[in-house]
mmCIF file of C-alpha atoms in Angstrom:
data_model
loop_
_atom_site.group_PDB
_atom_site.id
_atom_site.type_symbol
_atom_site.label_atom_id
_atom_site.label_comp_id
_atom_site.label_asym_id
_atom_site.label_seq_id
_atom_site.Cartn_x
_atom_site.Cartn_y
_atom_site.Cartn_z
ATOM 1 C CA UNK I 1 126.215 135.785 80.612
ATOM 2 C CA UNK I 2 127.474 138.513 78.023
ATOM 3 C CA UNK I 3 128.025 141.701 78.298
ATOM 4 C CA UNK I 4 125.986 143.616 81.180
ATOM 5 C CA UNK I 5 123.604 141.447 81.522
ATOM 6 C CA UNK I 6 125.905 139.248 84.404
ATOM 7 C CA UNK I 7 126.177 142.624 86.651
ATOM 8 C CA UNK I 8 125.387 142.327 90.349
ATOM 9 C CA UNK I 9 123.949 145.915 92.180
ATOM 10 C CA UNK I 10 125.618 144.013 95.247
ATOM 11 C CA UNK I 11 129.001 144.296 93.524
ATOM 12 C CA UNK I 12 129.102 147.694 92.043
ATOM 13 C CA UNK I 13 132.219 150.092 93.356
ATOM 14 C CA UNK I 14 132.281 153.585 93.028
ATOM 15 C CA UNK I 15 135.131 155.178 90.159
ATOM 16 C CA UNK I 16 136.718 158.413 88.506
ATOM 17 C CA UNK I 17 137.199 158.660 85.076
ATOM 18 C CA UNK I 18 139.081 161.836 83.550
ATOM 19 C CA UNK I 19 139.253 162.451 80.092
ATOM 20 C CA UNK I 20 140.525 165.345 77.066
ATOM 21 C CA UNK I 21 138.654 165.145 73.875
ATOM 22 C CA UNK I 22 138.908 167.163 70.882
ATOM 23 C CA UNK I 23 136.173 167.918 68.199
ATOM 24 C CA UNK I 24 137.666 167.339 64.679
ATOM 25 C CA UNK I 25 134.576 167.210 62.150
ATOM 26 C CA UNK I 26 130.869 168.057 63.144
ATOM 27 C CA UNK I 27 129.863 164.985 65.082
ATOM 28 C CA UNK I 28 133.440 163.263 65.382
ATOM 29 C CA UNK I 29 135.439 163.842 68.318
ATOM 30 C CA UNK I 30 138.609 161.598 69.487
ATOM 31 C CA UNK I 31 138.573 161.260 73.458
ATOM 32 C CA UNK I 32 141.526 159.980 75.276
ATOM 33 C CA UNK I 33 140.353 158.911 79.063
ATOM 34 C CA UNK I 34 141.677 157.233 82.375
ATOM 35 C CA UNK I 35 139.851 155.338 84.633
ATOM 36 C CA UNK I 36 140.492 153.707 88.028
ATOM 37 C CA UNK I 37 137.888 151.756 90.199
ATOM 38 C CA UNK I 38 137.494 148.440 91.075
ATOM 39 C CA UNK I 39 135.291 145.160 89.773
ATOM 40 C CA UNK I 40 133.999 142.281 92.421
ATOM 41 C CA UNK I 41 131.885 139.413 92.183
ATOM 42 C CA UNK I 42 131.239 136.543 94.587
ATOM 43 C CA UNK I 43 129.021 132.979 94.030
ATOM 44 C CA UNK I 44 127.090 134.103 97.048
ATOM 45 C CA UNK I 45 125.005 136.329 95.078
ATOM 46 C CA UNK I 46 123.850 133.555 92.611
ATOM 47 C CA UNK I 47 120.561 132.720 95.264
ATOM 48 C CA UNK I 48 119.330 129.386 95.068
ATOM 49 C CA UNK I 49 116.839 129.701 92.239
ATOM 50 C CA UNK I 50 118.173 126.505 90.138
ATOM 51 C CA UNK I 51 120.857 124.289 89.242
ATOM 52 C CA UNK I 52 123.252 126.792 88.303
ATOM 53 C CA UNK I 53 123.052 129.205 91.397
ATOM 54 C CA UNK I 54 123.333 126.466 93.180
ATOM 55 C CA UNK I 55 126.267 125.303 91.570
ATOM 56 C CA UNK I 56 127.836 128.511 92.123
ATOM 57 C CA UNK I 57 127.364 128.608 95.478
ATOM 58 C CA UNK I 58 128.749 125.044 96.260
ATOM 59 C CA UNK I 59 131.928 126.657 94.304
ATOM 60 C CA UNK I 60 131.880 129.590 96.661
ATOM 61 C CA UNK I 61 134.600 131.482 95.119
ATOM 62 C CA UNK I 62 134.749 135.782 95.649
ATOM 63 C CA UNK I 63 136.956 138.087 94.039
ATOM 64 C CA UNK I 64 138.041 141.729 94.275
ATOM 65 C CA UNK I 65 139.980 143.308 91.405
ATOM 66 C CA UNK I 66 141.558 146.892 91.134
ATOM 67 C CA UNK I 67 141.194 148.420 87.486
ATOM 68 C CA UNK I 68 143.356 150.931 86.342
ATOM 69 C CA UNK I 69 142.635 151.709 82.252
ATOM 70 C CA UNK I 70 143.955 154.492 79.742
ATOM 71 C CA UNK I 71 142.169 154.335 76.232
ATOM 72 C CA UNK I 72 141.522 156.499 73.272
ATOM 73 C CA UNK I 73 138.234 156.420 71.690
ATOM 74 C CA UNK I 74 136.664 157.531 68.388
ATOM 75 C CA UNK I 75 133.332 159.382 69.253
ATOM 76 C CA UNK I 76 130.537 159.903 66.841
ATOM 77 C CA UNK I 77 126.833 161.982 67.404
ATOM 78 C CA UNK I 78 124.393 160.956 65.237
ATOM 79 C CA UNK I 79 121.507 162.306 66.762
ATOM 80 C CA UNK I 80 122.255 166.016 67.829
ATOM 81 C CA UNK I 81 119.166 168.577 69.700
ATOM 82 C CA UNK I 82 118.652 171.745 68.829
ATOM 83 C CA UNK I 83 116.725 174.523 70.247
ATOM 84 C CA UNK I 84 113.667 175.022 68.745
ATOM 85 C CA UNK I 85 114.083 178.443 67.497
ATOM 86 C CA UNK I 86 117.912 176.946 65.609
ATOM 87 C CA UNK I 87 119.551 179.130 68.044
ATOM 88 C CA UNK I 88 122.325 176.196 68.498
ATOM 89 C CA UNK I 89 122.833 172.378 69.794
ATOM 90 C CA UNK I 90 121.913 171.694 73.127
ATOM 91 C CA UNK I 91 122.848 168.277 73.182
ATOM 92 C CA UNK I 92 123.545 164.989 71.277
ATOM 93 C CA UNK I 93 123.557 161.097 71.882
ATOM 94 C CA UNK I 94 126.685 159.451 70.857
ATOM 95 C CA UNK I 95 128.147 156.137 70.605
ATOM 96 C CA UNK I 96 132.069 155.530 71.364
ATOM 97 C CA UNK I 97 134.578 152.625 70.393
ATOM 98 C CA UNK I 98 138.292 152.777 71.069
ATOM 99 C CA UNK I 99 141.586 150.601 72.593
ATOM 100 C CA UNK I 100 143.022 150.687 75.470
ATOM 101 C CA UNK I 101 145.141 149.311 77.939
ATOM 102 C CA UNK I 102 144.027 148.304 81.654
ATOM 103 C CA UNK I 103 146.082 146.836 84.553
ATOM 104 C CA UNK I 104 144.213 144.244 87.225
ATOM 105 C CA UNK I 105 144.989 142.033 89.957
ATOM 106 C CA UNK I 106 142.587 139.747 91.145
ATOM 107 C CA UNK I 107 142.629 139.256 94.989
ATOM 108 C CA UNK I 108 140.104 137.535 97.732
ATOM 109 C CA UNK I 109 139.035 138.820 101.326
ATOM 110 C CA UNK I 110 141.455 136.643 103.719
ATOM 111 C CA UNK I 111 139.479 138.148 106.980
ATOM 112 C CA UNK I 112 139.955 141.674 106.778
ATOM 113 C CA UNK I 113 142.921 142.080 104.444
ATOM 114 C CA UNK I 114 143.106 140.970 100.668
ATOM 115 C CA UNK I 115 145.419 138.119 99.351
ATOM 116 C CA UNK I 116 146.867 138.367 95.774
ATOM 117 C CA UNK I 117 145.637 135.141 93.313
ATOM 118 C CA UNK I 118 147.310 135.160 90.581
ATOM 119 C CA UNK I 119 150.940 134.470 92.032
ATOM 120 C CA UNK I 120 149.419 131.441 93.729
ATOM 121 C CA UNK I 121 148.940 129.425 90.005
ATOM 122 C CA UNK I 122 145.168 128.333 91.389
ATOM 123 C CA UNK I 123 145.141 126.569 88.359
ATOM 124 C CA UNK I 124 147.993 125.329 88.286
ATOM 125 C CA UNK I 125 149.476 127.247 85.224
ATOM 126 C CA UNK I 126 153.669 127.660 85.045
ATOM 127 C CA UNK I 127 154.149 125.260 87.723
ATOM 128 C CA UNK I 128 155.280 122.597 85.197
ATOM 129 C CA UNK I 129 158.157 124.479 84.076
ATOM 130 C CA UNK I 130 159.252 125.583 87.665
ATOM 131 C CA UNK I 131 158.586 129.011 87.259
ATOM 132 C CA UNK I 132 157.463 131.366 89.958
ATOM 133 C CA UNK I 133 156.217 134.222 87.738
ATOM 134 C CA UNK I 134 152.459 135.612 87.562
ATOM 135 C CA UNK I 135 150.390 132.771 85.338
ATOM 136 C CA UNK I 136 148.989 135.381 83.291
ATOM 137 C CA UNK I 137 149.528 138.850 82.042
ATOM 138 C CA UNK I 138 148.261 141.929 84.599
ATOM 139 C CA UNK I 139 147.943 144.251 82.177
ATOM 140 C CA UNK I 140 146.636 143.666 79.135
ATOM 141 C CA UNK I 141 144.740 145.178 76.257
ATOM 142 C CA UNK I 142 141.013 146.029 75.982
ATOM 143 C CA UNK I 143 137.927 147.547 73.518
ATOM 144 C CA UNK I 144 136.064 149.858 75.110
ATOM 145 C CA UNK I 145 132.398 150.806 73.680
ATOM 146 C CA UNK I 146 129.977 153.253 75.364
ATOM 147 C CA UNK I 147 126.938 155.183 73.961
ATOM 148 C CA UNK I 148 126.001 158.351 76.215
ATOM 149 C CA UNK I 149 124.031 161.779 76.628
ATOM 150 C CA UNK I 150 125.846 165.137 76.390
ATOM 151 C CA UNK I 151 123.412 167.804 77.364
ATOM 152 C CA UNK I 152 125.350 171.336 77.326
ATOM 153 C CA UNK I 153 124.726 173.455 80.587
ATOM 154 C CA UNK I 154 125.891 176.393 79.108
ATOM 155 C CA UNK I 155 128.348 177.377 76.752
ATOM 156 C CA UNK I 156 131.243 176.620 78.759
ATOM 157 C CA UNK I 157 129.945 173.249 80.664
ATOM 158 C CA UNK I 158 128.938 170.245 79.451
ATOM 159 C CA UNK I 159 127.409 167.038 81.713
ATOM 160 C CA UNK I 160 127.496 163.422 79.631
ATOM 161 C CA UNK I 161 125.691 160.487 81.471
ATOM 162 C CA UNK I 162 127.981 157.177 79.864
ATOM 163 C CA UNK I 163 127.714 153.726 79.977
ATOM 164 C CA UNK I 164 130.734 152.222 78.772
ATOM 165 C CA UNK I 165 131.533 148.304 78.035
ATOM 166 C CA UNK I 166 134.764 146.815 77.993
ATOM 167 C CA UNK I 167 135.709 143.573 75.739
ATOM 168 C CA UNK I 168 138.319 141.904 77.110
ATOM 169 C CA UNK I 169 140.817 139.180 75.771
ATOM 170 C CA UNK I 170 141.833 137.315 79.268
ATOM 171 C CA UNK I 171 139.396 135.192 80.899
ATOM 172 C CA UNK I 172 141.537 135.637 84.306
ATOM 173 C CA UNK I 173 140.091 139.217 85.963
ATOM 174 C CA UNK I 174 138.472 137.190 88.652
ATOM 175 C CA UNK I 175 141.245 134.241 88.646
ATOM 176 C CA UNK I 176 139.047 131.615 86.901
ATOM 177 C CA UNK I 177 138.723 130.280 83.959
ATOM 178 C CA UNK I 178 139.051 126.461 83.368
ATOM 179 C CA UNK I 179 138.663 123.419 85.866
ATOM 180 C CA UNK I 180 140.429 122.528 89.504
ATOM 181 C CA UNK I 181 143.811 120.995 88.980
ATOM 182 C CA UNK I 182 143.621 118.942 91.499
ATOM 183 C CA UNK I 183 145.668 118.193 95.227
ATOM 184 C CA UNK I 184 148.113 115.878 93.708
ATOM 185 C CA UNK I 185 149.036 118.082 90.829
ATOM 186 C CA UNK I 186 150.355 120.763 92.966
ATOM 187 C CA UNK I 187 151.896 118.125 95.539
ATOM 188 C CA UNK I 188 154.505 117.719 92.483
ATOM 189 C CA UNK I 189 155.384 121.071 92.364
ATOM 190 C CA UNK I 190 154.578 122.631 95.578
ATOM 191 C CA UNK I 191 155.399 121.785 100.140
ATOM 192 C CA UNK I 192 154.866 123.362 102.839
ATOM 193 C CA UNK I 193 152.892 126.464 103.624
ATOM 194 C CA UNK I 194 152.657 127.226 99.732
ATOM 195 C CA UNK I 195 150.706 123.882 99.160
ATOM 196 C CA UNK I 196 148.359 124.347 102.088
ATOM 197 C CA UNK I 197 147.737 128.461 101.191
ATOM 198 C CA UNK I 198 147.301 127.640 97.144
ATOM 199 C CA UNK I 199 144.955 124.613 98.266
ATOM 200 C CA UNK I 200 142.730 126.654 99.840
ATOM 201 C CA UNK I 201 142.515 129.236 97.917
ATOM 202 C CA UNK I 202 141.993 126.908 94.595
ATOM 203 C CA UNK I 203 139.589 125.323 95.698
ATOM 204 C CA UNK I 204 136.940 126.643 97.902
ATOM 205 C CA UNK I 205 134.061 123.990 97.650
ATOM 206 C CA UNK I 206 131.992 124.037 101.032
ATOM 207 C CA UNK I 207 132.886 120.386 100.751
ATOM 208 C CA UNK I 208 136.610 119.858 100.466
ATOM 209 C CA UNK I 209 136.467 117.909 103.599
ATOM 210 C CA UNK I 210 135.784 115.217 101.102
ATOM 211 C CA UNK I 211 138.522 113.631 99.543
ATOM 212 C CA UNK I 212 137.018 114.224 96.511
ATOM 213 C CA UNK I 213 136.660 117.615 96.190
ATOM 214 C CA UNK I 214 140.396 117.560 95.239
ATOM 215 C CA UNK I 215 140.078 115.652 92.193
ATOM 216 C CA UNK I 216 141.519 117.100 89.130
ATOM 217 C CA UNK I 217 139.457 117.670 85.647
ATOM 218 C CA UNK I 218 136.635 119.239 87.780
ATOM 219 C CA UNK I 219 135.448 122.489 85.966
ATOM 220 C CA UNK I 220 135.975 125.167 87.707
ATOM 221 C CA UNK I 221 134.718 128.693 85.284
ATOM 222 C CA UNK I 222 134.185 128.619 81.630
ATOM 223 C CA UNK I 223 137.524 129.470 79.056
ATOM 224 C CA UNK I 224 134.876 129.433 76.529
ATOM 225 C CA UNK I 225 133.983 133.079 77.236
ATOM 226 C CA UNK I 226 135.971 135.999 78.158
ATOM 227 C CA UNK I 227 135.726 138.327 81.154
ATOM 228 C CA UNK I 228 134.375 141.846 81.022
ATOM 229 C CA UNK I 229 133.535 144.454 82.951
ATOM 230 C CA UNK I 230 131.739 148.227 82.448
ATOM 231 C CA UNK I 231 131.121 151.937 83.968
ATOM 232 C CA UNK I 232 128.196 154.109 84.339
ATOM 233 C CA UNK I 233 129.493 157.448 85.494
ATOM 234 C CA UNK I 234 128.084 161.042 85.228
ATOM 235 C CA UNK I 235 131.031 163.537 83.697
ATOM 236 C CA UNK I 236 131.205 167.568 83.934
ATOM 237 C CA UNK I 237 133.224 168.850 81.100
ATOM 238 C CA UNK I 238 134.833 171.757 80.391
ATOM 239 C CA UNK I 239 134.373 173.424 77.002
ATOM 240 C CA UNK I 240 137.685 175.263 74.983
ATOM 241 C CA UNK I 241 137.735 177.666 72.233
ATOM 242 C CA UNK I 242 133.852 177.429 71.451
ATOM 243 C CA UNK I 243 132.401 180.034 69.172
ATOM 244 C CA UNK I 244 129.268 181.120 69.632
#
């Protein structure tokens, strides 16, 4: 589902975001920040509600990404609180949008250590052409939107509450996207130890005991609809060259 509205409380990771921003016109401000956390999800959270969970959890794929982002951000106020005697602001909401540029690399839980996915072409992308390079980009570009609460503490200390959403143009942050391609596809390209450790980790199906949870053209995410992934964090700011 879009936006938020996909998150799992199961999955949420702590973070630290730092940032510098500078007020340039009453209500404007340009922030530039950097982030670093981590995003997760795993089809064991689906339950077993309907068709879909259960769907996901016959798939039975997990993921565990680190995120490291730098963006810069135009930030605008338009509702601002003052103190009831118009001694001065106390606060405003504000909404956010900006670019940026975030590096990932999706991995899985192999026992108690973590195994890189995207150099294992789980879908089977650059194998064709005999390459051995990473089937998709690891760092790529993003849009980060937010809307928040600054409340000022004092004249030197600020303390913003931020949600913050980031659109992204890859569909690969958790190493899926488009359908299973299939045992004897990679038999062509792959032998050995590779074919048995990118066979496994392709497909996952509780199932693939059967022969014919190998077959190719089986849909394995949905290309139709980017990745994306957000923060709600609670900043302490320090103020420069404010006049009372």
């Amino acid at each position: 589902r879009p936006l938020l509205w996909d998150a799992n409380i199961e999955c949420t990771r702590l973070c630290a975001l730092f940032f510098a921003e500078m007020d340039f016109q009453k209500g404007w401000s340009l922030r530039w920040q950097y982030a670093v956390g981590a995003v997760s999800g795993a089809d064991s959270l689906a339950g077993s509600g309907d068709d879909y969970a259960r769907l996901r959890n016959w798939r039975n794929l997990h993921f565990m990404s680190k995120i490291r982002e730098t963006a810069l951000l135009l930030k605008w106020a338009p509702v601002v609180f003052s103190r009831s005697n118009g001694t001065g602001g106390t606060g405003q909401l504000y909404v956010e949008l900006g670019i940026g540029l975030f590096h990932f690399a999706p991995s899985a839980y192999a026992g108690d250590h973590l195994i890189a996915l995207a150099p294992l072409h789980t879908e089977g992308r650059y194998l064709s052409d005999g390459n051995k390079f990473t089937p998709y980009p690891l760092t790529q570009a993003n849009l980060p939107m937010g809307l928040g609460l600054q409340v000022d503490c004092n004249a030197r200390w600020q303390l913003n509450l931020e949600l913050q959403y980031r659109i992204l143009f890859t569909d690969y942050l958790d190493d899926v996207s488009t359908q299973y391609p299939g045992k004897e596809y990679f038999e062509k390209y792959l032998g050995g130890e590779a074919l048995r450790t990118t066979l496994y980790w392709s497909d996952r199906r509780k199932k693939t005991e059967s022969p014919s949870a190998y077959n190719s053209a089986t849909k394995r995410g949905n290309p139709r609809r980017n990745d994306g992934y957000g923060t709600l964090t609670v900043q302490l700011a320090y103020v420069l060259n404010r006049k009372k």
